[in-house]
Coordinates of C-alpha atoms and ligand atoms in Angstrom, one line a residue:
X1 CA 23.6 11.5 25.6
X2 CA 20.6 13.8 25.9
X3 CA 17.5 13.2 24.1
X4 CA 14.0 14.4 24.1
X5 CA 11.1 13.1 25.7
X6 CA 10.5 9.0 24.3
X7 CA 7.4 7.2 25.8
X8 CA 7.3 3.6 24.4
X9 CA 3.7 1.8 23.8
X10 CA 3.2 -1.7 23.2
X11 CA 1.0 -4.3 23.1
X12 CA -1.6 -6.8 21.2
X13 CA -4.0 -5.4 18.5
X14 CA -7.1 -3.8 20.6
X15 CA -5.5 -2.8 23.6
X16 CA -5.9 0.9 23.1
X17 CA -2.2 1.6 21.5
X18 CA -3.2 4.4 19.4
X19 CA -6.1 5.9 20.4
X20 CA -4.1 6.8 23.6
X21 CA -0.4 7.3 22.0
X22 CA -2.6 9.9 20.2
X23 CA -4.2 11.6 23.1
X24 CA -0.9 11.6 25.1
X25 CA 1.3 13.1 22.6
X26 CA -1.4 15.9 21.8
X27 CA -0.9 16.5 25.3
X28 CA 2.6 16.6 25.8
X29 CA 3.7 17.7 22.2
X30 CA 5.2 14.7 20.8
X31 CA 5.0 13.3 17.6
X32 CA 2.8 10.4 17.1
X33 CA 4.6 7.9 15.3
X34 CA 2.1 4.9 14.5
X35 CA 4.2 1.7 13.4
X36 CA 1.7 -0.7 12.6
X37 CA 0.7 1.6 9.7
X38 CA 4.2 1.3 8.3
X39 CA 4.0 -2.6 8.7
X40 CA 0.2 -2.5 7.1
X41 CA 1.6 -0.1 4.2
X42 CA 4.1 -3.2 3.6
X43 CA 1.8 -5.5 3.4
X44 CA -1.1 -3.6 1.4
X45 CA 1.9 -3.0 -1.3
X46 CA 2.6 -6.6 -1.6
X47 CA -0.7 -7.6 -2.0
X48 CA -1.5 -4.9 -4.1
X49 CA 1.4 -6.4 -6.5
X50 CA 0.1 -9.6 -6.4
X51 CA 3.4 -10.7 -4.3
X52 CA 2.5 -14.1 -2.8
X53 CA 2.7 -13.5 1.4
X54 CA 5.3 -16.7 1.7
X55 CA 7.7 -14.9 -0.5
X56 CA 9.9 -13.9 2.0
X57 CA 12.6 -12.7 -0.5
X58 CA 10.2 -11.4 -2.7
X59 CA 8.6 -9.4 -0.1
X60 CA 12.2 -8.4 1.5
X61 CA 12.9 -7.1 -2.0
X62 CA 9.6 -5.2 -2.7
X63 CA 10.6 -3.3 1.0
X64 CA 13.9 -1.8 -0.5
X65 CA 11.3 0.4 -3.1
X66 CA 8.9 0.9 -1.0
X67 CA 8.2 4.7 0.4
X68 CA 6.2 4.8 3.4
X69 CA 5.5 8.1 4.9
X70 CA 3.8 9.0 8.3
X71 CA 2.2 12.6 7.9
X72 CA 2.3 14.0 11.8
X73 CA -0.7 16.3 11.0
X74 CA -3.9 15.8 13.2
X75 CA -4.9 13.9 10.3
X76 CA -2.3 11.6 11.0
X77 CA -2.5 10.3 6.9
X78 CA -0.5 7.8 5.6
X79 CA 1.3 7.3 2.1
X80 CA 3.1 4.8 0.0
X81 CA 4.6 5.8 -3.0
X82 CA 2.3 8.8 -3.5
X83 CA -0.7 7.3 -2.6
X84 CA -2.9 8.0 0.4
X85 CA -3.5 4.8 1.8
X86 CA -4.7 5.8 5.2
X87 CA -8.5 4.4 5.0
X88 CA -7.2 1.3 3.1
X89 CA -4.9 -0.7 5.5
X90 CA -7.3 -0.7 8.2
X91 CA -9.4 -3.3 6.2
X92 CA -9.5 -6.8 7.4
X93 CA -7.2 -8.4 4.8
X94 CA -4.2 -6.1 5.8
X95 CA -5.2 -7.0 9.0
X96 CA -4.7 -11.2 8.0
X97 CA -2.1 -10.3 5.5
X98 CA 0.6 -7.9 8.1
X99 CA 2.0 -10.5 10.8
X100 CA 3.0 -12.4 7.8
X101 CA 5.4 -10.3 6.6
X102 CA 6.4 -8.3 9.8
X103 CA 8.1 -11.3 10.6
X104 CA 10.3 -10.8 7.3
X105 CA 13.7 -9.5 9.1
X106 CA 14.3 -7.6 5.6
X107 CA 11.1 -6.0 6.3
X108 CA 11.4 -5.4 9.9
X109 CA 15.4 -3.6 9.0
X110 CA 14.1 -1.2 7.0
X111 CA 10.9 -0.2 8.7
X112 CA 12.7 0.2 12.1
X113 CA 15.5 2.3 10.2
X114 CA 12.9 4.1 9.3
X115 CA 11.1 4.5 13.0
X116 CA 14.3 5.4 14.4
X117 CA 14.8 8.6 11.7
X118 CA 11.4 9.2 13.1
X119 CA 12.5 9.7 16.7
X120 CA 15.5 11.7 15.5
X121 CA 13.2 14.8 14.6
X122 CA 11.8 15.4 18.1
X123 CA 10.0 13.7 21.4
X124 CA 7.7 11.1 20.4
X125 CA 5.0 9.0 21.3
X126 CA 5.6 5.6 19.3
X127 CA 3.4 2.5 19.2
X128 CA 3.6 -1.1 18.3
X129 CA 4.9 -4.0 19.2
X130 CA 8.7 -3.8 19.7
X131 CA 9.6 -0.4 20.6
X132 CA 10.3 -0.5 24.1
X133 CA 12.4 -3.8 23.6
X134 CA 14.5 -3.2 20.1
X135 CA 13.1 0.4 18.5
X136 CA 13.8 2.4 21.5
X137 CA 15.7 0.9 23.8
X138 CA 16.2 4.0 26.2
X139 CA 12.9 5.1 25.7
X140 CA 11.7 7.4 29.0
X141 CA 8.7 5.8 29.4
X142 CA 7.2 2.1 28.1
X143 CA 4.2 1.1 29.0
X144 CA 2.6 -2.4 27.6
X145 CA -0.8 -1.8 27.1
X146 CA -2.9 -5.2 27.4
X147 CA -6.6 -5.8 27.9
X148 CA -8.9 -9.5 27.8
X149 CA -9.3 -11.1 23.9
X150 CA -13.0 -10.7 24.5
X151 CA -12.9 -6.9 25.0
X152 CA -10.0 -6.3 22.8
X153 CA -12.3 -7.9 19.7
X154 CA -15.1 -6.3 20.7
X155 CA -13.6 -2.7 20.4
X156 CA -11.8 -3.8 17.0
X157 CA -15.2 -5.0 15.9
X158 CA -17.0 -2.3 17.1
X159 CA -14.9 0.0 14.9
X160 CA -15.2 -1.7 11.9
X161 CA -18.6 -1.8 12.4
X162 CA -18.7 2.0 12.6
X163 CA -16.8 2.4 9.4
X164 CA -19.1 0.0 7.3
X165 CA -17.7 -3.2 7.3
X166 CA -19.9 -6.2 7.3
X167 CA -17.7 -8.9 9.5
X168 CA -19.1 -10.6 12.7
X169 CA -17.4 -10.2 16.3
X170 CA -16.4 -14.5 15.7
X171 CA -14.5 -13.4 12.6
X172 CA -12.8 -10.8 14.1
X173 CA -12.1 -12.5 17.7
X174 CA -10.5 -15.6 15.8
X175 CA -8.7 -12.9 13.2
X176 CA -7.2 -11.1 15.9
X177 CA -6.2 -14.4 18.0
X178 CA -4.5 -15.5 15.7
X179 CA -2.7 -12.1 15.0
X180 CA -1.2 -12.3 18.4
X181 CA -0.3 -15.6 18.3
X182 CA 1.7 -14.7 15.0
X183 CA 3.1 -11.5 16.5
X184 CA 4.1 -13.0 19.9
X185 CA 5.9 -16.7 18.2
X186 CA 7.7 -14.7 15.6
X187 CA 11.5 -15.1 15.9
X188 CA 12.6 -11.6 15.2
X189 CA 11.5 -9.3 18.1
X190 CA 8.1 -10.6 19.2
X191 CA 5.7 -8.8 21.3
X192 CA 6.9 -9.3 24.9
X193 CA 7.0 -6.0 27.9
X194 CA 10.1 -5.0 27.9
X195 CA 11.6 -5.8 31.1
X196 CA 11.5 -2.1 32.4
X197 CA 7.9 -1.7 30.9
X198 CA 4.4 -0.6 33.2
X199 CA 2.1 -3.1 32.7
X200 CA -1.1 -1.5 32.6
X201 CA -4.3 -3.6 31.6
X202 CA -7.4 -1.7 30.2
X203 CA -10.1 -3.9 30.4
X204 CA -13.2 -2.1 31.8
X205 CA -11.1 1.2 32.2
X206 CA -12.0 4.5 30.2
X207 CA -9.1 5.7 27.2
X208 CA -9.7 9.0 29.6
X209 CA -8.3 6.9 32.8
X210 CA -5.0 5.5 31.3
X211 CA -4.5 9.0 29.2
X212 CA -3.6 10.0 32.7
X213 CA -1.8 7.4 34.3
X214 CA 0.8 7.6 31.2
X215 CA 0.9 11.3 32.0
X216 CA 1.9 10.4 35.7
X217 CA 4.5 8.0 34.8
X218 CA 5.7 11.0 31.9
Ligands
LIG1 O1 -3.5 -1.6 15.3 P1 -3.7 -2.8 15.4 O2 -3.0 -3.3 17.2 O3 -4.6 -3.8 15.1 O4 -2.6 -3.4 14.5 P2 -0.8 -2.9 14.4 O5 -0.5 -1.9 15.3 O6 -1.7 -1.5 12.6 O7 -0.2 -3.4 13.6 C1 -0.6 -4.5 12.6 C2 1.2 -5.4 12.6 O8 2.2 -5.1 12.4 C3 1.2 -6.2 14.2 O9 -0.3 -7.3 14.1 C4 2.2 -6.6 14.0 O10 2.3 -8.2 13.3 C5 2.8 -5.6 12.9 N1 3.6 -5.0 14.1 C6 4.5 -5.1 14.0 O11 5.6 -6.2 13.8 N2 6.1 -4.0 15.0 C7 5.1 -3.5 14.9 N3 6.1 -2.7 16.0 C8 4.4 -2.6 14.9 C9 3.6 -3.6 14.2
LIG2 O1 -3.6 0.9 18.7 P1 -4.4 -0.7 19.0 O2 -5.1 -1.9 18.1 O3 -4.0 -1.3 20.5 O4 -6.0 -0.4 19.4 P2 -6.8 1.0 19.2 O5 -7.7 1.1 17.6 O6 -6.6 2.2 19.9 O7 -8.1 0.9 20.0 C1 -9.5 -0.1 19.5 C2 -10.9 0.6 19.8 O8 -10.7 0.5 21.2 C3 -10.9 2.3 19.6 O9 -12.4 2.5 18.9 C4 -10.3 2.6 21.2 O10 -11.9 3.9 21.2 C5 -10.8 1.5 21.9 N1 -11.1 1.9 22.9 C6 -11.5 1.5 24.3 O11 -13.0 1.7 24.2 N2 -11.4 1.7 25.6 C7 -10.1 1.5 26.0 N3 -9.1 2.3 26.9 C8 -9.1 2.1 24.8 C9 -9.4 2.0 23.8

């Protein structure tokens, strides 16, 4: 069965997935699907509704009535039940909550359905944690992007500072280490390279160099 080009990009936080996926999608004229934004949207809704993060049944129930929409125009707007949450989901508070709700099977089942629907619309570059291993196992190109923990934390810290968030590098580093641990140790679709993924370590490398490598593979 034929399908349009699918590029799966997985890896830990701050590896450069979304930056690179966006550019690759533009160059190849594919949709860009940020699956992390979907999990962040659920974390946002859970916190907003005052549901305890540990309440798995409550969270799984909430997901069923939550509408998450990714707008694929250049601005990449994220909508949750009609609210524009593009900026709000980049908050450190959401980053701390998201890996807890992302471990719940009800949450993953629903979001994976949505992600596969997105891929059915046409060629995609999709980034996340389980795209090559679970969401799009038939993807044409699978990339596992990584970088040293220090560099990943520093990248995210600079981003947060530039958007006016007052947070220390040590705190960002600690949050990120914890989230990576939660993502790799969870039971359902943990973060791990697909057996057929190309592993790219981006430590000390520019965005452009990585983009060119992926375009060459595609
Ligand atoms: O951009 P960053 O790497 O900080 O994270 P993200 O891609 O926005 O993903 C946020 C969180 O969502 C991750 O830490 C995972 O807990 C979860 N996630 C997931 O479980 N599966 C995916 N396919 C994408 C994200
Ligand atoms: O999506 P993910 O969490 O994997 O990473 P990102 O949000 O795309 O990248 C985090 C930051 O690192 C961004 O500000 C990128 O511009 C920067 N970056 C970099 O400096 N060098 C790279 N090779 C890749 C990303």
